[in-house]
């Protein structure tokens, strides 16, 4: 596809906005200097921040009630990469793409890999799918997959995961994320312990297939599609599984996979303590697994999660290597715009967490000065770091105003012209 949103266009757009950015950046720099913070250091850290985008996030999401496709939707994995490329060009924070198999299974892994690498992109965590039946699939996952009572179904699910590892090696990925919807809708439907044990046996076979330098990311979820019990329902089930499997198994925290008032930053702190925090699926939610744009409902919660991550870094917690990924469903927005603004919201939460005066905070915590401790966090959260984020983008050749630049580029209209709707790419996400 010839139409490209190129660096010249972005530079031209930035040129019109540089003057106010410099003004705001200088002003914030002086304010932060008074607080003992070095704006250049913060901008450096914000510039280095990275989060992967989900291939399934560039298509239009929907609910069980309806899906309202966007014009010019990607129809195959290559068009998904093209859209991920636009996100990357405009924010330069998202070089990694997380694929979902079989939705993104390529004819040729080599062709797909070079297509991505030619755009400065790489493949992040692989994702298996044993939560739906594929056409012609011998055995159904209706009653589960890795924890199914039928060993033949478990074998089928294990083989699918091993296929994801094999493909992932060809694509240059370094981790594999396993989320299963296994569970029951009624008390008594599943034996809660035997189902978990079957899961562990199956997961051990997947773990045994992990390439040496890979990580296995276990994703827990409270409910849905099962509505009474879920085999990997919470961080405890995930942590025990990781500890059972071995040192390459870690826990992945999807923000939407918890009950509304659960203290997720506490879970993050515990998983860091256990040395098993492996990564995140960032999104936001008010009720269930709403998969809304990160920071769109509760930006303070997002900040508190990054506060735990930055605090762990500050305490030099060993071996903390995190896979940050977005996992969202864009039902009413242009997915490209939502992914760009969500990547920026994560960078914002990270930059604000870097602004926390940790020495002062530790002092207030030690002396039980509750108010000043809370105020110290709030001060960082209420600092408008927009100039730092825009400067970081501008310095990387990304857009100072990504959404404006994107809209003025006419990319979506061009996609609508060049990608006549043939029905959505196999994203599976209705
Ligand atoms: C499950 C989930 C999981 C993905 C899917 C697309 O709710 O968060 O991470 O496989 O969404
Ligand atoms: Mn997820």
Coordinates of C-alpha atoms and ligand atoms in Angstrom, one line a residue, residues 56 100 103 127-128 131 177 179 219 221 224 252 254 257 281 283 289 291 327 429, ligand 1:
X56 CA -6.3 -7.6 17.6
X100 CA -2.8 -13.9 18.6
X103 CA -6.2 -15.1 14.1
X127 CA -0.9 -15.4 22.5
X128 CA -2.6 -18.8 22.1
X131 CA -11.2 -20.3 24.1
X177 CA 1.0 -15.5 27.0
X179 CA -5.0 -17.1 29.0
X219 CA -2.9 -14.4 32.7
X221 CA -9.2 -13.6 35.0
X224 CA -16.1 -14.6 31.6
X252 CA 0.6 -11.3 33.7
X254 CA -4.7 -7.7 32.9
X257 CA -9.6 -9.1 35.0
X281 CA -2.3 -6.1 29.7
X283 CA -6.8 -1.2 29.7
X289 CA -13.6 -6.8 31.6
X291 CA -11.3 -3.4 27.8
X327 CA -5.1 -5.2 25.6
X429 CA -13.0 -10.3 19.1
Ligands
LIG1 C1 -9.1 -12.3 27.8 C2 -8.0 -11.4 27.2 C3 -6.7 -12.2 26.8 C4 -6.7 -12.2 25.3 C5 -8.1 -11.8 25.0 C6 -8.1 -11.1 23.7 O1 -10.1 -11.5 28.3 O2 -7.7 -10.4 28.0 O3 -5.6 -11.5 27.1 O4 -6.3 -13.4 24.8 O5 -8.5 -10.9 26.0

